[in-house]
Coordinates of C-alpha atoms and ligand atoms in Angstrom, one line a residue:
X69 CA 103.3 111.9 141.6
X70 CA 103.9 115.4 141.2
X71 CA 103.9 116.4 137.1
X72 CA 108.1 116.9 136.8
X73 CA 108.9 113.1 138.6
X74 CA 108.5 110.1 138.1
X75 CA 105.9 107.5 136.6
X76 CA 105.0 105.2 138.6
X77 CA 102.8 102.8 137.4
X78 CA 100.0 103.0 134.3
X79 CA 96.7 102.2 133.8
X80 CA 96.5 101.1 130.8
X81 CA 92.7 101.0 129.3
X82 CA 91.6 98.0 126.6
X83 CA 93.5 94.6 125.9
X84 CA 94.0 94.3 122.2
X85 CA 97.2 94.8 121.3
X86 CA 98.2 97.8 121.9
X87 CA 97.4 97.7 124.9
X88 CA 99.5 94.3 126.2
X89 CA 102.1 96.0 124.7
X90 CA 102.0 98.7 125.9
X91 CA 102.1 97.4 129.1
X92 CA 105.0 94.9 128.7
X93 CA 107.0 98.3 127.4
X94 CA 105.5 100.2 130.1
X95 CA 107.1 96.9 132.6
X96 CA 110.1 96.4 131.0
X97 CA 110.7 100.8 131.5
X98 CA 110.3 100.1 135.6
X99 CA 106.8 101.3 135.7
X100 CA 103.9 98.8 137.1
X101 CA 100.9 98.6 134.4
X102 CA 97.9 96.9 135.0
X103 CA 95.3 95.9 131.6
X104 CA 91.8 96.2 131.5
X105 CA 89.9 95.1 129.3
X106 CA 86.2 95.6 129.0
X107 CA 85.3 91.8 127.4
X108 CA 85.4 88.9 129.2
X109 CA 87.6 86.8 127.5
X110 CA 89.8 87.2 125.0
X111 CA 89.3 87.9 120.8
X112 CA 90.0 83.9 120.7
X113 CA 88.2 82.6 117.1
X114 CA 87.6 86.3 116.3
X115 CA 87.8 88.6 114.2
X116 CA 90.1 87.1 110.2
X117 CA 94.0 87.3 109.4
X118 CA 95.9 90.2 109.4
X119 CA 100.0 91.8 108.7
X120 CA 102.7 92.1 110.8
X121 CA 104.7 94.1 109.3
X122 CA 108.5 94.6 110.0
X123 CA 108.5 97.8 110.9
X124 CA 105.6 96.2 113.2
X125 CA 107.5 93.3 114.2
X126 CA 110.6 96.0 115.4
X127 CA 108.9 97.6 118.1
X128 CA 107.7 94.3 118.8
X129 CA 111.9 93.3 118.9
X130 CA 112.7 96.4 121.4
X131 CA 110.8 94.6 124.1
X132 CA 112.1 91.1 123.3
X133 CA 108.5 89.2 121.1
X134 CA 109.2 89.7 117.5
X135 CA 109.4 86.0 118.2
X136 CA 105.4 85.6 118.9
X137 CA 104.6 86.9 116.0
X138 CA 107.6 85.3 113.8
X139 CA 106.1 82.1 116.1
X140 CA 102.8 81.7 114.6
X141 CA 103.4 83.8 111.0
X142 CA 103.4 82.8 107.6
X143 CA 105.5 85.0 105.8
X144 CA 104.3 87.5 102.9
X145 CA 107.2 88.1 100.6
X146 CA 105.7 90.1 98.4
X147 CA 101.5 92.0 97.4
X148 CA 100.6 91.1 94.0
X149 CA 97.9 93.6 92.8
X150 CA 95.9 92.4 89.6
X151 CA 92.6 93.3 88.3
X152 CA 88.9 91.5 87.0
X153 CA 90.9 90.8 83.8
X154 CA 93.4 88.6 85.5
X155 CA 96.2 91.3 83.6
X156 CA 98.8 91.9 85.9
X157 CA 99.6 95.4 87.2
X158 CA 102.8 95.2 89.6
X159 CA 104.0 93.5 92.3
X160 CA 105.9 95.4 95.5
X161 CA 107.7 93.8 98.9
X162 CA 109.5 95.7 101.2
X163 CA 113.1 95.9 100.2
X164 CA 115.2 92.7 100.4
X165 CA 117.0 93.8 103.1
X166 CA 114.4 94.2 105.7
X167 CA 112.4 90.9 107.1
X168 CA 109.0 89.4 105.7
X169 CA 105.6 90.4 107.2
X170 CA 103.7 87.7 107.9
X171 CA 100.3 87.0 107.6
X172 CA 98.9 85.7 111.2
X173 CA 95.6 85.0 112.2
X174 CA 94.4 87.2 114.7
X175 CA 92.8 85.8 117.9
X176 CA 96.6 83.6 117.4
X177 CA 98.0 86.9 118.1
X178 CA 96.3 88.2 120.7
X179 CA 96.8 84.9 123.0
X180 CA 100.3 84.7 121.9
X181 CA 100.8 88.9 122.9
X182 CA 97.9 87.5 127.1
X183 CA 99.9 84.7 127.7
X184 CA 103.2 86.4 126.4
X185 CA 102.0 89.4 129.3
X186 CA 101.0 86.5 131.8
X187 CA 104.5 84.9 131.9
X188 CA 106.1 88.4 132.7
X189 CA 103.7 88.3 135.2
X190 CA 101.4 91.8 133.6
X191 CA 98.2 92.3 135.6
X192 CA 95.2 91.5 132.3
X193 CA 91.3 92.0 133.5
X194 CA 88.6 90.6 132.1
X195 CA 85.3 91.9 132.5
X196 CA 86.3 95.9 132.7
X197 CA 84.3 98.4 131.3
X198 CA 85.6 101.8 131.5
X199 CA 83.2 104.0 132.3
X200 CA 84.2 107.7 133.2
X201 CA 87.6 108.8 133.9
X202 CA 88.9 111.7 136.7
X203 CA 92.1 112.4 137.4
X204 CA 93.9 115.3 140.0
X205 CA 96.4 116.2 141.0
X206 CA 98.1 113.3 142.6
X207 CA 96.4 110.4 140.2
X208 CA 94.5 109.8 138.1
X209 CA 91.3 106.6 138.8
X210 CA 89.4 104.9 136.0
X211 CA 85.6 103.8 136.6
X212 CA 84.6 100.1 135.5
X213 CA 80.6 99.3 134.5
X214 CA 80.3 96.7 137.2
X215 CA 80.6 99.6 139.7
X216 CA 84.5 99.1 140.9
X217 CA 87.1 101.7 140.1
X218 CA 90.9 101.8 139.3
X219 CA 93.6 104.2 140.6
X220 CA 97.2 105.3 138.8
X221 CA 99.2 107.9 138.4
X222 CA 98.4 108.1 134.6
X223 CA 95.9 105.9 132.5
X224 CA 96.9 105.2 128.3
X225 CA 93.7 104.4 126.2
X226 CA 94.1 101.7 124.3
X227 CA 90.8 100.8 123.8
X228 CA 90.9 100.5 119.5
X229 CA 88.9 102.6 117.4
X230 CA 85.3 102.9 119.2
X231 CA 87.3 104.5 122.1
X232 CA 86.5 105.1 125.5
X233 CA 88.9 107.2 126.7
X234 CA 89.2 109.5 123.2
X235 CA 86.0 111.6 123.6
X236 CA 87.5 112.0 127.7
X237 CA 90.4 113.5 126.5
X238 CA 88.3 115.7 123.8
X239 CA 84.2 116.0 123.8
X240 CA 84.8 117.5 120.6
X241 CA 86.7 114.8 119.2
X242 CA 85.5 113.1 115.6
X243 CA 84.7 109.2 115.1
X244 CA 84.9 107.0 112.2
X245 CA 83.5 107.4 108.8
X246 CA 82.4 104.6 107.3
X247 CA 84.0 104.2 103.8
X248 CA 81.9 103.2 101.4
X249 CA 82.9 99.3 101.9
X250 CA 81.9 96.1 104.0
X251 CA 85.0 93.3 104.4
X252 CA 84.8 89.6 104.6
X253 CA 87.7 86.6 104.8
X254 CA 87.7 83.8 104.8
X255 CA 90.2 80.5 106.1
X256 CA 90.1 77.2 104.2
X257 CA 91.7 74.1 105.4
X258 CA 92.6 72.9 101.8
X259 CA 91.9 75.2 99.3
X260 CA 93.7 72.1 95.5
X261 CA 94.8 75.8 94.5
X262 CA 98.8 75.8 93.8
X263 CA 101.0 77.7 96.3
X264 CA 101.0 81.6 96.1
X265 CA 104.6 81.1 96.4
X266 CA 105.1 83.5 99.4
X267 CA 103.1 86.6 97.2
X268 CA 99.5 87.7 98.7
X269 CA 97.0 88.8 96.0
X270 CA 95.2 91.4 94.9
X271 CA 92.4 92.0 92.5
X272 CA 90.5 94.6 92.2
X273 CA 87.6 92.7 91.1
X274 CA 84.6 94.3 87.9
X275 CA 82.5 94.8 91.6
X276 CA 84.9 94.1 93.9
X277 CA 87.9 94.1 95.9
X278 CA 89.4 90.5 96.3
X279 CA 93.1 89.8 98.6
X280 CA 94.2 86.8 98.0
X281 CA 97.5 83.3 99.5
X282 CA 97.0 79.5 99.0
X283 CA 99.9 78.9 101.4
X284 CA 102.4 75.4 100.4
X285 CA 100.6 73.6 102.5
X286 CA 97.1 74.0 100.4
X287 CA 95.9 75.8 103.0
X288 CA 94.8 79.0 102.3
X289 CA 93.0 82.4 103.2
X290 CA 91.3 85.7 101.4
X291 CA 88.7 88.0 101.8
X292 CA 86.9 90.3 100.2
X293 CA 85.3 94.1 100.7
X294 CA 82.6 95.0 98.6
X295 CA 81.5 98.3 97.6
X296 CA 78.4 99.6 99.4
X297 CA 76.7 103.2 99.4
X298 CA 74.5 102.6 102.4
X299 CA 76.7 102.8 105.9
X300 CA 76.5 99.1 108.0
X301 CA 77.6 97.8 111.6
X302 CA 79.8 94.7 112.2
X303 CA 75.8 93.9 113.7
X304 CA 73.2 94.6 110.7
X305 CA 75.9 92.5 108.6
X306 CA 76.1 89.3 110.8
X307 CA 72.4 89.3 110.8
X308 CA 72.1 89.0 107.5
X309 CA 74.0 85.4 107.3
X310 CA 76.7 84.0 106.0
X311 CA 74.5 81.6 103.6
X312 CA 73.4 84.9 102.3
X313 CA 76.7 87.4 102.0
X314 CA 77.6 84.4 100.3
X315 CA 75.0 84.2 96.9
X316 CA 76.1 87.8 97.7
X317 CA 80.6 87.6 97.3
X318 CA 79.8 85.0 94.7
X319 CA 77.7 87.4 92.5
X320 CA 79.8 89.9 92.9
X321 CA 83.1 88.0 91.3
X322 CA 80.9 86.5 89.0
X323 CA 83.4 88.1 86.0
X324 CA 86.8 88.3 87.3
X325 CA 88.3 86.0 86.2
X326 CA 90.7 85.5 88.8
X327 CA 90.4 82.5 92.1
X328 CA 87.9 84.0 93.9
X329 CA 85.3 82.5 93.0
X330 CA 86.8 78.9 93.0
X331 CA 87.9 79.8 95.9
X332 CA 84.5 81.4 97.8
X333 CA 82.8 78.3 97.0
X334 CA 85.2 76.0 97.0
X335 CA 84.5 77.9 101.2
X336 CA 83.0 75.6 103.5
X337 CA 79.8 78.7 104.9
X338 CA 80.0 78.1 108.8
X339 CA 83.3 79.7 107.4
X340 CA 82.4 82.8 107.0
X341 CA 83.7 86.1 108.6
X342 CA 81.5 89.3 108.1
X343 CA 83.7 91.2 109.8
X344 CA 82.1 94.7 109.0
X345 CA 82.5 97.6 107.7
X346 CA 85.8 99.2 106.6
X347 CA 86.5 102.9 108.2
X348 CA 88.5 106.2 107.9
X349 CA 89.3 107.4 110.9
X350 CA 90.1 111.2 110.8
X351 CA 92.6 112.4 111.7
X352 CA 91.9 113.1 116.2
X353 CA 93.8 116.2 116.7
X354 CA 93.9 115.9 120.5
X355 CA 96.0 113.1 122.2
X356 CA 96.6 113.7 125.8
X357 CA 94.3 115.7 128.7
X358 CA 96.6 115.6 132.0
X359 CA 97.5 112.3 133.4
X360 CA 95.4 110.9 130.4
X361 CA 97.0 109.8 126.7
X362 CA 96.2 107.7 123.5
X363 CA 97.5 104.5 121.9
X364 CA 96.4 102.5 119.1
X365 CA 93.0 102.4 116.9
X366 CA 92.4 105.1 119.6
X367 CA 95.4 107.9 118.1
X368 CA 96.2 106.6 114.7
X369 CA 93.4 103.9 112.9
X370 CA 94.7 103.2 109.6
X371 CA 92.5 101.7 108.0
X372 CA 92.9 97.5 107.1
X373 CA 93.9 98.3 103.5
X374 CA 97.1 100.0 104.7
X375 CA 97.5 96.5 105.7
X376 CA 99.4 98.9 109.1
X377 CA 96.8 99.5 111.9
X378 CA 98.0 96.5 114.3
X379 CA 102.1 97.6 113.0
X380 CA 101.8 101.0 114.1
X381 CA 100.0 100.7 117.5
X382 CA 102.8 98.5 118.2
X383 CA 104.7 100.7 117.1
X384 CA 103.2 104.0 120.0
X385 CA 102.9 101.9 122.1
X386 CA 106.9 101.2 122.6
X387 CA 107.8 104.6 122.0
X388 CA 105.6 105.5 125.7
X389 CA 106.8 103.6 127.6
X390 CA 110.6 104.0 126.7
X391 CA 109.8 108.3 126.8
X392 CA 107.3 107.4 129.4
X393 CA 110.6 105.9 131.2
X394 CA 112.7 108.8 130.6
X395 CA 110.8 112.2 131.6
X396 CA 108.4 112.8 133.7
X397 CA 104.5 112.2 132.2
X398 CA 103.4 115.9 130.3
X399 CA 107.4 116.4 128.7
X400 CA 106.7 112.0 128.1
X401 CA 103.0 112.6 125.9
X402 CA 103.8 115.6 124.3
X403 CA 107.0 113.7 123.2
X404 CA 106.0 111.2 122.3
X405 CA 102.8 112.4 120.3
X406 CA 105.9 114.8 118.8
X407 CA 107.6 111.4 117.5
X408 CA 104.6 109.4 116.1
X409 CA 102.0 112.3 114.6
X410 CA 104.1 112.8 110.9
X411 CA 104.6 109.1 110.1
X412 CA 101.4 107.8 111.6
X413 CA 99.7 110.8 109.5
X414 CA 101.1 110.2 106.6
X415 CA 101.1 106.1 107.2
X416 CA 97.0 106.6 107.2
X417 CA 96.8 108.7 104.2
X418 CA 98.4 105.7 102.0
X419 CA 95.7 103.3 103.7
X420 CA 92.5 105.9 102.9
X421 CA 93.5 106.5 99.2
X422 CA 93.7 103.0 98.9
X423 CA 90.4 102.7 100.4
X424 CA 89.4 105.5 96.9
X425 CA 91.0 102.2 94.3
X426 CA 89.3 99.6 95.4
X427 CA 85.5 101.1 95.4
X428 CA 86.1 103.0 91.9
X429 CA 83.3 102.6 89.8
X430 CA 83.2 101.5 86.1
X431 CA 85.5 105.0 84.4
X432 CA 88.0 104.5 87.5
X433 CA 88.6 101.5 87.7
X434 CA 89.7 102.2 83.7
X435 CA 91.8 105.1 84.4
X436 CA 93.5 102.9 88.1
X437 CA 94.4 99.6 86.2
X438 CA 95.7 101.3 83.3
X439 CA 97.4 104.1 85.6
X440 CA 98.7 101.0 88.5
X441 CA 101.3 99.6 85.8
X442 CA 103.3 103.1 85.4
X443 CA 103.1 104.3 88.3
X444 CA 104.3 100.6 90.4
X445 CA 107.3 101.0 88.1
X446 CA 108.4 104.1 88.8
X447 CA 108.7 103.4 92.6
X448 CA 111.7 102.4 93.4
X449 CA 111.3 99.5 96.4
X450 CA 113.5 101.7 98.5
X451 CA 111.1 104.9 98.6
X452 CA 108.6 103.0 100.9
X453 CA 110.9 101.7 102.7
X454 CA 110.4 104.2 105.3
X455 CA 106.6 102.1 106.2
X456 CA 108.5 99.5 106.8
X457 CA 112.5 100.6 107.7
X458 CA 111.2 101.7 110.8
X459 CA 112.9 101.1 114.3
X460 CA 112.9 102.4 117.6
X461 CA 116.2 102.2 120.0
X462 CA 114.9 101.0 123.5
X463 CA 118.2 101.9 124.5
X464 CA 118.5 105.5 123.7
X465 CA 117.5 108.3 125.9
X466 CA 114.0 109.8 125.4
X467 CA 114.4 113.8 125.6
X468 CA 111.6 116.7 124.8
X469 CA 112.0 117.6 121.4
X470 CA 112.3 121.4 121.1
Ligands
LIG178 C1 88.9 93.8 108.2 C2 90.3 94.3 109.1 C3 91.7 93.9 108.5 C4 92.6 94.6 108.8 N1 93.3 94.4 108.9 C5 94.8 94.2 109.1 C6 96.3 93.6 108.4 O1 96.3 93.4 107.5 N2 97.3 94.5 109.0 C7 97.4 95.3 110.7 O2 98.1 95.7 111.1 N3 96.5 95.6 110.7 C8 95.0 95.5 110.8 N4 93.6 95.9 110.9 C9 93.8 96.8 112.0 C10 93.8 96.3 113.5 O3 93.2 95.0 113.1 C11 93.6 97.4 114.2 O4 94.8 98.7 113.9 C12 94.0 96.5 115.7 O5 94.1 96.1 116.4 C13 95.0 98.0 116.5 O6 95.2 97.9 117.8 P1 94.3 98.1 119.4 O7 94.4 97.6 120.5 O8 94.5 100.1 119.2 O9 92.4 98.0 119.5 P2 92.4 97.7 119.3 O10 92.8 96.0 118.5 O11 90.4 97.0 119.1 O12 91.9 96.7 120.3 C14 90.8 97.3 121.4 C15 90.3 97.0 122.6 O13 89.7 97.7 124.2 C16 88.5 96.9 124.4 N5 87.8 97.9 125.2 C17 86.8 99.0 123.7 N6 86.2 99.9 124.5 C18 86.2 100.4 125.6 C19 86.3 100.0 127.0 N7 85.7 101.3 127.4 N8 86.7 99.9 128.3 C20 87.9 98.5 128.4 N9 88.1 98.0 127.0 C21 87.9 98.0 126.2 C22 88.0 96.5 123.1 O14 87.3 95.9 124.1 C23 89.3 95.4 122.6 O15 89.5 95.0 123.1 C24 92.6 95.6 110.6 C25 91.3 95.8 110.5 C26 90.3 95.3 110.2 C27 88.7 95.7 111.0

């Protein structure tokens, strides 16, 4: 394919959230796409829960896949903020005209997306760890650790925050930076607590940040962000063991007048998920080189505090496919980046600011607890709607931006 021709084939590296969604969107755009995932299986049983915001659901709706999330999700109608004293600091929700956020288990989401990709005949190849890419005038070749290769017109790096494609595009690309917090979570089948009525509570504890929601059937989810100055990898955190971490978490929330102690102590040790360090990803200056581009966390990882990483990953996957449907690949890549960059960078900035609040010291904590109710009263839900009320008009033609 020449630079001016239509893209016919694409290699999508990474079978997390952005990758399979991109492949389905490309297929809808008339482009043959296959996914290459490093691991041998999907993320079954791996890694905690997350919320999918209305904008993420809208992006999935553009390719007829929004119901996947709503079928496995539990609505989160509002977020309530509390201090360690139990004091209600604020409550916020997307404007009522928008659909609710949906809480999903990560493994359920990955599985649902995989099953749908399979149903739509998108090839997904497991055990294919990308190691190198060669890019020429006529196409791109991916090289995998098992010695195999694959070729196509273009390659999309959807390989997450520790992307291999990112430094292949720009060897000077930045790496994620430790955000000063280590993350844990758990599911409770029976919490013994009353339902929080669709509200997910976020508690700025004295020594740790605690989030929880109790569902109508008394099952519940909780998570902790524990401040820790010295960086730690997931493997190092997991090596410490669930038993030891449960003790540490209980000590960290001991003074808080929130349900944290009760919930953690009632949780089966085997249910503890040690999800590891929270990270902030610096701005990635270059998303594209030649026939390669980036989507999802590889391009724009928002800290988990933003609750938007998966949603904006989905948006980028769909937006890129729309651009590739209508434009030669080089124009499609630059139009996609121009459309996406301002929005994702604004969301990333908000998430990084929240991390600062979570790891605040004693003085910062007092100031935060005083300032937050005032600040929240001044926030009109319509002013935050830009984050949630984002639609991709799949049927609109993509044209280069000036
Ligand atoms: C603790 C935690 C909580 C979070 N909570 C939320 C939340 O509430 N809401 C939200 O929207 N987001 C949340 N996020 C962020 C969200 O998980 C990510 O933004 C989202 O998973 C990004 O999707 P992705 O497809 O870009 O990357 P990933 O889901 O990370 O997928 C990348 C895939 O690429 C594969 N891969 C990597 N290298 C290679 C290679 N060389 N070759 C082939 N394949 C490769 C990986 O195995 C992986 O399957 C949270 C993240 C964390 C860590």
